JSON list of C-alpha atoms in Angstrom, two decimals:
[
{"chain": "A", "resi": 81, "resn": "MET", "atom": "CA", "xyz": [102.09, 43.14, 1.11]},
{"chain": "A", "resi": 82, "resn": "LEU", "atom": "CA", "xyz": [99.93, 41.77, 3.89]},
{"chain": "A", "resi": 83, "resn": "PRO", "atom": "CA", "xyz": [101.67, 39.97, 6.78]},
{"chain": "A", "resi": 84, "resn": "PRO", "atom": "CA", "xyz": [101.52, 36.12, 6.73]},
{"chain": "A", "resi": 85, "resn": "TRP", "atom": "CA", "xyz": [99.08, 35.89, 9.64]},
{"chain": "A", "resi": 86, "resn": "THR", "atom": "CA", "xyz": [96.59, 38.06, 7.74]},
{"chain": "A", "resi": 87, "resn": "TRP", "atom": "CA", "xyz": [96.74, 35.76, 4.71]},
{"chain": "A", "resi": 88, "resn": "THR", "atom": "CA", "xyz": [96.29, 32.74, 6.99]},
{"chain": "A", "resi": 89, "resn": "ARG", "atom": "CA", "xyz": [93.23, 34.20, 8.69]},
{"chain": "A", "resi": 90, "resn": "LEU", "atom": "CA", "xyz": [91.70, 35.26, 5.39]},
{"chain": "A", "resi": 91, "resn": "LEU", "atom": "CA", "xyz": [92.25, 31.81, 3.93]},
{"chain": "A", "resi": 92, "resn": "ALA", "atom": "CA", "xyz": [90.75, 30.15, 7.01]},
{"chain": "A", "resi": 93, "resn": "LEU", "atom": "CA", "xyz": [87.70, 32.43, 6.86]},
{"chain": "A", "resi": 94, "resn": "LEU", "atom": "CA", "xyz": [87.14, 31.74, 3.16]},
{"chain": "A", "resi": 95, "resn": "ALA", "atom": "CA", "xyz": [87.61, 27.99, 3.68]},
{"chain": "A", "resi": 96, "resn": "LEU", "atom": "CA", "xyz": [85.04, 28.01, 6.50]},
{"chain": "A", "resi": 97, "resn": "LEU", "atom": "CA", "xyz": [82.56, 29.96, 4.39]},
{"chain": "A", "resi": 98, "resn": "PHE", "atom": "CA", "xyz": [83.10, 27.59, 1.46]},
{"chain": "A", "resi": 99, "resn": "ALA", "atom": "CA", "xyz": [82.56, 24.55, 3.71]},
{"chain": "A", "resi": 100, "resn": "VAL", "atom": "CA", "xyz": [79.35, 25.95, 5.20]},
{"chain": "A", "resi": 101, "resn": "LEU", "atom": "CA", "xyz": [77.84, 26.89, 1.83]},
{"chain": "A", "resi": 102, "resn": "THR", "atom": "CA", "xyz": [78.68, 23.58, 0.21]},
{"chain": "A", "resi": 103, "resn": "THR", "atom": "CA", "xyz": [77.48, 21.58, 3.23]},
{"chain": "A", "resi": 104, "resn": "ILE", "atom": "CA", "xyz": [74.05, 23.20, 2.95]},
{"chain": "A", "resi": 105, "resn": "ASN", "atom": "CA", "xyz": [73.91, 22.00, -0.65]},
{"chain": "A", "resi": 106, "resn": "ALA", "atom": "CA", "xyz": [75.05, 18.52, 0.37]},
{"chain": "A", "resi": 107, "resn": "ILE", "atom": "CA", "xyz": [72.20, 18.20, 2.86]},
{"chain": "A", "resi": 108, "resn": "ASN", "atom": "CA", "xyz": [69.51, 19.33, 0.42]},
{"chain": "A", "resi": 109, "resn": "LYS", "atom": "CA", "xyz": [70.69, 17.84, -2.88]},
{"chain": "A", "resi": 110, "resn": "GLY", "atom": "CA", "xyz": [71.58, 14.34, -4.06]},
{"chain": "A", "resi": 111, "resn": "GLY", "atom": "CA", "xyz": [73.38, 14.97, -7.32]},
{"chain": "A", "resi": 112, "resn": "ASP", "atom": "CA", "xyz": [75.92, 12.46, -8.57]},
{"chain": "A", "resi": 113, "resn": "ALA", "atom": "CA", "xyz": [76.19, 10.95, -5.09]},
{"chain": "A", "resi": 114, "resn": "ALA", "atom": "CA", "xyz": [72.87, 9.21, -5.69]},
{"chain": "A", "resi": 115, "resn": "VAL", "atom": "CA", "xyz": [74.33, 7.51, -8.78]},
{"chain": "A", "resi": 116, "resn": "PHE", "atom": "CA", "xyz": [77.53, 6.56, -6.95]},
{"chain": "A", "resi": 117, "resn": "PHE", "atom": "CA", "xyz": [75.58, 5.11, -4.03]},
{"chain": "A", "resi": 118, "resn": "GLU", "atom": "CA", "xyz": [73.36, 3.16, -6.42]},
{"chain": "A", "resi": 119, "resn": "GLY", "atom": "CA", "xyz": [76.43, 1.41, -7.80]},
{"chain": "A", "resi": 120, "resn": "GLY", "atom": "CA", "xyz": [77.52, 0.54, -4.29]},
{"chain": "A", "resi": 121, "resn": "ARG", "atom": "CA", "xyz": [74.03, -0.69, -3.42]},
{"chain": "A", "resi": 122, "resn": "ARG", "atom": "CA", "xyz": [73.91, -2.96, -6.46]},
{"chain": "A", "resi": 123, "resn": "LEU", "atom": "CA", "xyz": [77.29, -4.43, -5.63]},
{"chain": "A", "resi": 124, "resn": "LEU", "atom": "CA", "xyz": [76.33, -5.00, -2.00]},
{"chain": "A", "resi": 125, "resn": "HIS", "atom": "CA", "xyz": [73.17, -6.84, -3.07]},
{"chain": "A", "resi": 126, "resn": "ALA", "atom": "CA", "xyz": [74.89, -8.78, -5.88]},
{"chain": "A", "resi": 127, "resn": "GLU", "atom": "CA", "xyz": [72.63, -7.17, -8.48]},
{"chain": "A", "resi": 128, "resn": "PRO", "atom": "CA", "xyz": [73.69, -6.54, -12.11]},
{"chain": "A", "resi": 129, "resn": "LEU", "atom": "CA", "xyz": [75.70, -3.32, -12.00]},
{"chain": "A", "resi": 130, "resn": "TYR", "atom": "CA", "xyz": [74.57, -1.85, -15.30]},
{"chain": "A", "resi": 131, "resn": "GLU", "atom": "CA", "xyz": [71.14, -3.33, -15.91]},
{"chain": "A", "resi": 132, "resn": "GLY", "atom": "CA", "xyz": [68.64, -0.67, -17.02]},
{"chain": "A", "resi": 133, "resn": "SER", "atom": "CA", "xyz": [71.20, 2.10, -16.57]},
{"chain": "A", "resi": 134, "resn": "SER", "atom": "CA", "xyz": [71.58, 5.31, -18.53]},
{"chain": "A", "resi": 135, "resn": "ALA", "atom": "CA", "xyz": [73.39, 8.63, -18.12]},
{"chain": "A", "resi": 136, "resn": "ALA", "atom": "CA", "xyz": [70.58, 9.88, -15.88]},
{"chain": "A", "resi": 137, "resn": "ASP", "atom": "CA", "xyz": [69.60, 6.69, -14.07]},
{"chain": "A", "resi": 138, "resn": "GLY", "atom": "CA", "xyz": [71.14, 3.59, -12.56]},
{"chain": "A", "resi": 139, "resn": "PHE", "atom": "CA", "xyz": [74.93, 3.20, -12.54]},
{"chain": "A", "resi": 140, "resn": "ILE", "atom": "CA", "xyz": [77.40, 3.68, -15.39]},
{"chain": "A", "resi": 141, "resn": "GLY", "atom": "CA", "xyz": [80.74, 4.06, -13.60]},
{"chain": "A", "resi": 142, "resn": "PRO", "atom": "CA", "xyz": [83.70, 1.64, -13.63]},
{"chain": "A", "resi": 143, "resn": "PRO", "atom": "CA", "xyz": [83.36, -1.45, -11.37]},
{"chain": "A", "resi": 144, "resn": "PHE", "atom": "CA", "xyz": [85.85, -0.14, -8.80]},
{"chain": "A", "resi": 145, "resn": "GLN", "atom": "CA", "xyz": [83.70, 2.96, -8.40]},
{"chain": "A", "resi": 146, "resn": "ALA", "atom": "CA", "xyz": [80.85, 0.75, -7.17]},
{"chain": "A", "resi": 147, "resn": "MET", "atom": "CA", "xyz": [83.20, -0.97, -4.74]},
{"chain": "A", "resi": 148, "resn": "PHE", "atom": "CA", "xyz": [84.54, 2.34, -3.44]},
{"chain": "A", "resi": 149, "resn": "PHE", "atom": "CA", "xyz": [81.03, 3.61, -2.74]},
{"chain": "A", "resi": 150, "resn": "ALA", "atom": "CA", "xyz": [79.71, 0.38, -1.21]},
{"chain": "A", "resi": 151, "resn": "PRO", "atom": "CA", "xyz": [80.30, 1.61, 2.40]},
{"chain": "A", "resi": 152, "resn": "PHE", "atom": "CA", "xyz": [78.46, 4.86, 1.62]},
{"chain": "A", "resi": 153, "resn": "ALA", "atom": "CA", "xyz": [75.61, 2.83, 0.10]},
{"chain": "A", "resi": 154, "resn": "ALA", "atom": "CA", "xyz": [75.39, 0.71, 3.26]},
{"chain": "A", "resi": 155, "resn": "ILE", "atom": "CA", "xyz": [75.08, 3.87, 5.37]},
{"chain": "A", "resi": 156, "resn": "ALA", "atom": "CA", "xyz": [72.60, 5.41, 2.91]},
{"chain": "A", "resi": 157, "resn": "ALA", "atom": "CA", "xyz": [70.33, 2.39, 3.32]},
{"chain": "A", "resi": 158, "resn": "VAL", "atom": "CA", "xyz": [69.88, 3.37, 6.97]},
{"chain": "A", "resi": 159, "resn": "ARG", "atom": "CA", "xyz": [70.51, 7.13, 7.04]},
{"chain": "A", "resi": 160, "resn": "PRO", "atom": "CA", "xyz": [70.65, 8.75, 3.58]},
{"chain": "A", "resi": 161, "resn": "PRO", "atom": "CA", "xyz": [71.51, 12.29, 4.83]},
{"chain": "A", "resi": 162, "resn": "LEU", "atom": "CA", "xyz": [74.42, 10.91, 6.86]},
{"chain": "A", "resi": 163, "resn": "ALA", "atom": "CA", "xyz": [75.87, 9.16, 3.80]},
{"chain": "A", "resi": 164, "resn": "ARG", "atom": "CA", "xyz": [75.68, 12.39, 1.79]},
{"chain": "A", "resi": 165, "resn": "ILE", "atom": "CA", "xyz": [77.33, 14.37, 4.60]},
{"chain": "A", "resi": 166, "resn": "LEU", "atom": "CA", "xyz": [80.15, 11.82, 4.95]},
{"chain": "A", "resi": 167, "resn": "TRP", "atom": "CA", "xyz": [80.79, 11.84, 1.19]},
{"chain": "A", "resi": 168, "resn": "HIS", "atom": "CA", "xyz": [80.74, 15.64, 1.24]},
{"chain": "A", "resi": 169, "resn": "ALA", "atom": "CA", "xyz": [83.16, 15.74, 4.18]},
{"chain": "A", "resi": 170, "resn": "LEU", "atom": "CA", "xyz": [85.54, 13.43, 2.30]},
{"chain": "A", "resi": 171, "resn": "ASN", "atom": "CA", "xyz": [85.29, 15.72, -0.73]},
{"chain": "A", "resi": 172, "resn": "LEU", "atom": "CA", "xyz": [86.13, 18.78, 1.35]},
{"chain": "A", "resi": 173, "resn": "ALA", "atom": "CA", "xyz": [89.11, 17.01, 2.90]},
{"chain": "A", "resi": 174, "resn": "CYS", "atom": "CA", "xyz": [90.30, 15.89, -0.55]},
{"chain": "A", "resi": 175, "resn": "PHE", "atom": "CA", "xyz": [89.95, 19.41, -1.95]},
{"chain": "A", "resi": 176, "resn": "GLY", "atom": "CA", "xyz": [92.14, 20.84, 0.81]},
{"chain": "A", "resi": 177, "resn": "LEU", "atom": "CA", "xyz": [94.57, 17.95, 0.53]},
{"chain": "A", "resi": 178, "resn": "GLY", "atom": "CA", "xyz": [94.78, 18.35, -3.24]},
{"chain": "A", "resi": 179, "resn": "VAL", "atom": "CA", "xyz": [95.66, 22.02, -2.95]},
{"chain": "A", "resi": 180, "resn": "TRP", "atom": "CA", "xyz": [98.24, 21.32, -0.23]},
{"chain": "A", "resi": 181, "resn": "LEU", "atom": "CA", "xyz": [99.87, 18.46, -2.15]},
{"chain": "A", "resi": 182, "resn": "SER", "atom": "CA", "xyz": [100.01, 20.60, -5.30]},
{"chain": "A", "resi": 183, "resn": "LEU", "atom": "CA", "xyz": [101.95, 23.20, -3.33]},
{"chain": "A", "resi": 184, "resn": "LYS", "atom": "CA", "xyz": [104.23, 20.47, -1.95]},
{"chain": "A", "resi": 185, "resn": "ALA", "atom": "CA", "xyz": [104.95, 19.37, -5.52]},
{"chain": "A", "resi": 186, "resn": "LEU", "atom": "CA", "xyz": [105.70, 22.97, -6.50]},
{"chain": "A", "resi": 187, "resn": "ASP", "atom": "CA", "xyz": [108.10, 23.31, -3.57]},
{"chain": "A", "resi": 188, "resn": "ALA", "atom": "CA", "xyz": [109.84, 20.06, -4.56]},
{"chain": "A", "resi": 189, "resn": "VAL", "atom": "CA", "xyz": [110.33, 21.33, -8.12]},
{"chain": "A", "resi": 190, "resn": "ARG", "atom": "CA", "xyz": [111.69, 24.65, -6.86]},
{"chain": "A", "resi": 191, "resn": "ASP", "atom": "CA", "xyz": [114.12, 22.79, -4.56]},
{"chain": "A", "resi": 192, "resn": "ARG", "atom": "CA", "xyz": [115.41, 20.69, -7.46]},
{"chain": "A", "resi": 193, "resn": "ALA", "atom": "CA", "xyz": [115.88, 23.85, -9.54]},
{"chain": "A", "resi": 194, "resn": "GLY", "atom": "CA", "xyz": [117.79, 25.51, -6.70]},
{"chain": "A", "resi": 195, "resn": "GLN", "atom": "CA", "xyz": [115.15, 28.21, -6.28]},
{"chain": "A", "resi": 196, "resn": "PRO", "atom": "CA", "xyz": [114.23, 29.60, -2.86]},
{"chain": "A", "resi": 197, "resn": "GLN", "atom": "CA", "xyz": [110.99, 28.63, -1.16]},
{"chain": "A", "resi": 198, "resn": "ALA", "atom": "CA", "xyz": [108.18, 31.03, -2.09]},
{"chain": "A", "resi": 199, "resn": "SER", "atom": "CA", "xyz": [105.52, 32.37, 0.24]},
{"chain": "A", "resi": 200, "resn": "TRP", "atom": "CA", "xyz": [102.65, 30.32, -1.17]},
{"chain": "A", "resi": 201, "resn": "LEU", "atom": "CA", "xyz": [99.71, 31.90, 0.69]},
{"chain": "A", "resi": 202, "resn": "PRO", "atom": "CA", "xyz": [99.52, 35.07, -1.46]},
{"chain": "A", "resi": 203, "resn": "MET", "atom": "CA", "xyz": [100.08, 32.93, -4.58]},
{"chain": "A", "resi": 204, "resn": "LEU", "atom": "CA", "xyz": [97.17, 30.68, -3.65]},
{"chain": "A", "resi": 205, "resn": "PHE", "atom": "CA", "xyz": [94.34, 33.18, -3.96]},
{"chain": "A", "resi": 206, "resn": "PRO", "atom": "CA", "xyz": [94.37, 33.90, -7.76]},
{"chain": "A", "resi": 207, "resn": "PRO", "atom": "CA", "xyz": [94.14, 30.21, -8.86]},
{"chain": "A", "resi": 208, "resn": "VAL", "atom": "CA", "xyz": [91.60, 29.39, -6.15]},
{"chain": "A", "resi": 209, "resn": "ALA", "atom": "CA", "xyz": [89.50, 32.39, -7.23]},
{"chain": "A", "resi": 210, "resn": "ALA", "atom": "CA", "xyz": [89.74, 31.21, -10.84]},
{"chain": "A", "resi": 211, "resn": "ILE", "atom": "CA", "xyz": [88.30, 27.77, -10.02]},
{"chain": "A", "resi": 212, "resn": "LEU", "atom": "CA", "xyz": [85.86, 28.90, -7.35]},
{"chain": "A", "resi": 213, "resn": "LEU", "atom": "CA", "xyz": [82.70, 28.64, -9.47]},
{"chain": "A", "resi": 214, "resn": "PRO", "atom": "CA", "xyz": [83.57, 25.20, -10.94]},
{"chain": "A", "resi": 215, "resn": "ALA", "atom": "CA", "xyz": [84.49, 24.05, -7.43]},
{"chain": "A", "resi": 216, "resn": "LEU", "atom": "CA", "xyz": [81.13, 25.19, -6.07]},
{"chain": "A", "resi": 217, "resn": "THR", "atom": "CA", "xyz": [79.40, 23.39, -8.95]},
{"chain": "A", "resi": 218, "resn": "ASN", "atom": "CA", "xyz": [81.38, 20.23, -8.21]},
{"chain": "A", "resi": 219, "resn": "PHE", "atom": "CA", "xyz": [80.29, 20.25, -4.59]},
{"chain": "A", "resi": 220, "resn": "GLU", "atom": "CA", "xyz": [76.72, 21.16, -5.51]},
{"chain": "A", "resi": 221, "resn": "HIS", "atom": "CA", "xyz": [76.49, 18.09, -7.75]},
{"chain": "A", "resi": 222, "resn": "GLN", "atom": "CA", "xyz": [78.54, 16.01, -5.26]},
{"chain": "A", "resi": 223, "resn": "ASN", "atom": "CA", "xyz": [80.90, 14.81, -7.97]},
{"chain": "A", "resi": 224, "resn": "MET", "atom": "CA", "xyz": [84.25, 13.13, -7.32]},
{"chain": "A", "resi": 225, "resn": "ASN", "atom": "CA", "xyz": [86.58, 15.71, -8.87]},
{"chain": "A", "resi": 226, "resn": "ALA", "atom": "CA", "xyz": [87.96, 16.70, -5.46]},
{"chain": "A", "resi": 227, "resn": "LEU", "atom": "CA", "xyz": [88.87, 13.07, -4.77]},
{"chain": "A", "resi": 228, "resn": "LEU", "atom": "CA", "xyz": [90.58, 12.81, -8.16]},
{"chain": "A", "resi": 229, "resn": "LEU", "atom": "CA", "xyz": [92.40, 16.10, -7.49]},
{"chain": "A", "resi": 230, "resn": "ALA", "atom": "CA", "xyz": [93.85, 14.69, -4.26]},
{"chain": "A", "resi": 231, "resn": "LEU", "atom": "CA", "xyz": [94.97, 11.47, -5.96]},
{"chain": "A", "resi": 232, "resn": "ILE", "atom": "CA", "xyz": [96.55, 13.22, -8.95]},
{"chain": "A", "resi": 233, "resn": "ALA", "atom": "CA", "xyz": [98.19, 15.90, -6.79]},
{"chain": "A", "resi": 234, "resn": "ALA", "atom": "CA", "xyz": [99.61, 13.16, -4.57]},
{"chain": "A", "resi": 235, "resn": "ALA", "atom": "CA", "xyz": [100.89, 11.35, -7.67]},
{"chain": "A", "resi": 236, "resn": "THR", "atom": "CA", "xyz": [102.51, 14.56, -8.93]},
{"chain": "A", "resi": 237, "resn": "TRP", "atom": "CA", "xyz": [104.20, 15.13, -5.58]},
{"chain": "A", "resi": 238, "resn": "GLN", "atom": "CA", "xyz": [105.49, 11.55, -5.46]},
{"chain": "A", "resi": 239, "resn": "MET", "atom": "CA", "xyz": [106.78, 11.87, -9.02]},
{"chain": "A", "resi": 240, "resn": "THR", "atom": "CA", "xyz": [108.72, 15.04, -8.16]},
{"chain": "A", "resi": 241, "resn": "LEU", "atom": "CA", "xyz": [110.30, 13.18, -5.23]},
{"chain": "A", "resi": 242, "resn": "GLY", "atom": "CA", "xyz": [111.35, 10.32, -7.49]},
{"chain": "A", "resi": 243, "resn": "PHE", "atom": "CA", "xyz": [108.85, 7.72, -6.25]},
{"chain": "A", "resi": 244, "resn": "ALA", "atom": "CA", "xyz": [107.58, 6.57, -9.63]},
{"chain": "A", "resi": 245, "resn": "THR", "atom": "CA", "xyz": [105.86, 3.40, -8.39]},
{"chain": "A", "resi": 246, "resn": "ALA", "atom": "CA", "xyz": [103.81, 5.27, -5.80]},
{"chain": "A", "resi": 247, "resn": "ALA", "atom": "CA", "xyz": [102.90, 7.89, -8.39]},
{"chain": "A", "resi": 248, "resn": "GLY", "atom": "CA", "xyz": [101.77, 5.21, -10.83]},
{"chain": "A", "resi": 249, "resn": "ILE", "atom": "CA", "xyz": [99.65, 3.43, -8.22]},
{"chain": "A", "resi": 250, "resn": "LEU", "atom": "CA", "xyz": [97.90, 6.69, -7.31]},
{"chain": "A", "resi": 251, "resn": "VAL", "atom": "CA", "xyz": [97.17, 7.37, -10.97]},
{"chain": "A", "resi": 252, "resn": "GLY", "atom": "CA", "xyz": [95.90, 3.80, -11.28]},
{"chain": "A", "resi": 253, "resn": "ILE", "atom": "CA", "xyz": [93.47, 4.33, -8.40]},
{"chain": "A", "resi": 254, "resn": "ALA", "atom": "CA", "xyz": [92.20, 7.53, -10.03]},
{"chain": "A", "resi": 255, "resn": "THR", "atom": "CA", "xyz": [91.81, 5.76, -13.39]},
{"chain": "A", "resi": 256, "resn": "ALA", "atom": "CA", "xyz": [89.92, 2.85, -11.82]},
{"chain": "A", "resi": 257, "resn": "LEU", "atom": "CA", "xyz": [87.51, 5.36, -10.28]},
{"chain": "A", "resi": 258, "resn": "LYS", "atom": "CA", "xyz": [86.96, 7.40, -13.46]},
{"chain": "A", "resi": 259, "resn": "ILE", "atom": "CA", "xyz": [88.49, 6.78, -16.84]},
{"chain": "A", "resi": 260, "resn": "PHE", "atom": "CA", "xyz": [89.85, 10.22, -17.85]},
{"chain": "A", "resi": 261, "resn": "PRO", "atom": "CA", "xyz": [92.94, 10.12, -15.53]},
{"chain": "A", "resi": 262, "resn": "ALA", "atom": "CA", "xyz": [94.14, 7.41, -17.96]},
{"chain": "A", "resi": 263, "resn": "PHE", "atom": "CA", "xyz": [95.50, 10.29, -20.04]},
{"chain": "A", "resi": 264, "resn": "LEU", "atom": "CA", "xyz": [98.23, 10.52, -17.40]},
{"chain": "A", "resi": 265, "resn": "ILE", "atom": "CA", "xyz": [99.24, 6.97, -18.25]},
{"chain": "A", "resi": 266, "resn": "VAL", "atom": "CA", "xyz": [99.59, 8.09, -21.86]},
{"chain": "A", "resi": 267, "resn": "TYR", "atom": "CA", "xyz": [101.76, 10.94, -20.57]},
{"chain": "A", "resi": 268, "resn": "PHE", "atom": "CA", "xyz": [103.95, 8.51, -18.62]},
{"chain": "A", "resi": 269, "resn": "VAL", "atom": "CA", "xyz": [104.44, 6.41, -21.75]},
{"chain": "A", "resi": 270, "resn": "ALA", "atom": "CA", "xyz": [105.13, 9.45, -23.93]},
{"chain": "A", "resi": 271, "resn": "ARG", "atom": "CA", "xyz": [107.79, 10.64, -21.48]},
{"chain": "A", "resi": 272, "resn": "ARG", "atom": "CA", "xyz": [109.15, 7.11, -21.07]},
{"chain": "A", "resi": 273, "resn": "TYR", "atom": "CA", "xyz": [108.42, 6.94, -17.37]},
{"chain": "A", "resi": 274, "resn": "TRP", "atom": "CA", "xyz": [108.10, 3.18, -17.67]},
{"chain": "A", "resi": 275, "resn": "THR", "atom": "CA", "xyz": [107.97, 2.36, -13.95]},
{"chain": "A", "resi": 276, "resn": "ALA", "atom": "CA", "xyz": [105.15, 4.83, -13.32]},
{"chain": "A", "resi": 277, "resn": "ALA", "atom": "CA", "xyz": [103.31, 3.67, -16.45]},
{"chain": "A", "resi": 278, "resn": "MET", "atom": "CA", "xyz": [103.48, -0.01, -15.50]},
{"chain": "A", "resi": 279, "resn": "ALA", "atom": "CA", "xyz": [102.46, 0.67, -11.91]},
{"chain": "A", "resi": 280, "resn": "ALA", "atom": "CA", "xyz": [99.48, 2.70, -13.14]},
{"chain": "A", "resi": 281, "resn": "ILE", "atom": "CA", "xyz": [98.39, 0.06, -15.68]},
{"chain": "A", "resi": 282, "resn": "VAL", "atom": "CA", "xyz": [98.71, -2.87, -13.25]},
{"chain": "A", "resi": 283, "resn": "SER", "atom": "CA", "xyz": [96.90, -1.08, -10.40]},
{"chain": "A", "resi": 284, "resn": "THR", "atom": "CA", "xyz": [94.11, 0.01, -12.77]},
{"chain": "A", "resi": 285, "resn": "ILE", "atom": "CA", "xyz": [93.59, -3.55, -14.00]},
{"chain": "A", "resi": 286, "resn": "VAL", "atom": "CA", "xyz": [93.71, -5.08, -10.52]},
{"chain": "A", "resi": 287, "resn": "LEU", "atom": "CA", "xyz": [91.27, -2.57, -9.05]},
{"chain": "A", "resi": 288, "resn": "SER", "atom": "CA", "xyz": [88.93, -2.88, -12.03]},
{"chain": "A", "resi": 289, "resn": "VAL", "atom": "CA", "xyz": [88.88, -6.69, -11.95]},
{"chain": "A", "resi": 290, "resn": "ALA", "atom": "CA", "xyz": [88.66, -7.10, -8.16]},
{"chain": "A", "resi": 291, "resn": "PRO", "atom": "CA", "xyz": [85.00, -5.95, -7.86]},
{"chain": "A", "resi": 292, "resn": "LEU", "atom": "CA", "xyz": [84.03, -8.26, -10.72]},
{"chain": "A", "resi": 293, "resn": "VAL", "atom": "CA", "xyz": [85.68, -11.21, -8.97]},
{"chain": "A", "resi": 294, "resn": "ILE", "atom": "CA", "xyz": [83.98, -10.34, -5.70]},
{"chain": "A", "resi": 295, "resn": "TYR", "atom": "CA", "xyz": [80.67, -9.74, -7.46]},
{"chain": "A", "resi": 296, "resn": "GLY", "atom": "CA", "xyz": [80.89, -13.08, -9.25]},
{"chain": "A", "resi": 297, "resn": "ALA", "atom": "CA", "xyz": [81.64, -14.87, -5.98]},
{"chain": "A", "resi": 298, "resn": "GLY", "atom": "CA", "xyz": [78.68, -13.26, -4.23]},
{"chain": "A", "resi": 299, "resn": "PHE", "atom": "CA", "xyz": [79.66, -10.09, -2.43]},
{"chain": "A", "resi": 300, "resn": "THR", "atom": "CA", "xyz": [77.07, -10.42, 0.33]},
{"chain": "A", "resi": 301, "resn": "ASP", "atom": "CA", "xyz": [78.40, -13.87, 1.26]},
{"chain": "A", "resi": 302, "resn": "LEU", "atom": "CA", "xyz": [81.92, -12.46, 1.68]},
{"chain": "A", "resi": 303, "resn": "VAL", "atom": "CA", "xyz": [80.92, -9.70, 4.07]},
{"chain": "A", "resi": 304, "resn": "LYS", "atom": "CA", "xyz": [78.71, -11.75, 6.39]}
]
């Protein structure tokens, strides 16, 4: 068994290498970020969000997705590479945060079960190695899976601590950004976690409607 400091240094080295490789891709490729920024641009200019859109062109995401990416779109209008780098940096931070929060949730479950704290560094390498290629693909295409990972991991951690409302709100944010986290709402209902389910449903609806209200009122007039 390697000493803890060796695992820490190895993890730091691999994280640095991963960040460098994915940053090179972020500078040279647009990927899904271009679609996300287009939604933000349309919202900023009070243009129809979905007009002339398809899977490969325009914008097809939920309304809150356009609102979330509006600041990136504003930066992209002036400095497109900077907007891509900032989105990539947020993705990297969310990836690390998602892994860390997942471990926090695991520790909370072990505490509730009366099990001793495990040394998580050696345990971290097999699952990270298993998802390495999909993770590289995610960052190559500049998707939002890392952001969703952070939100869902945070919701899981909050749920293990007994904070059902916070967990539901986090799931609601993830669902408003991309629809498939809604399966977690189905899970809440199936397990009769009513507080978490209601918090998730309400936050999803509010975040989904808010951009439409702003858009209908004239978004550019509100931000002047």
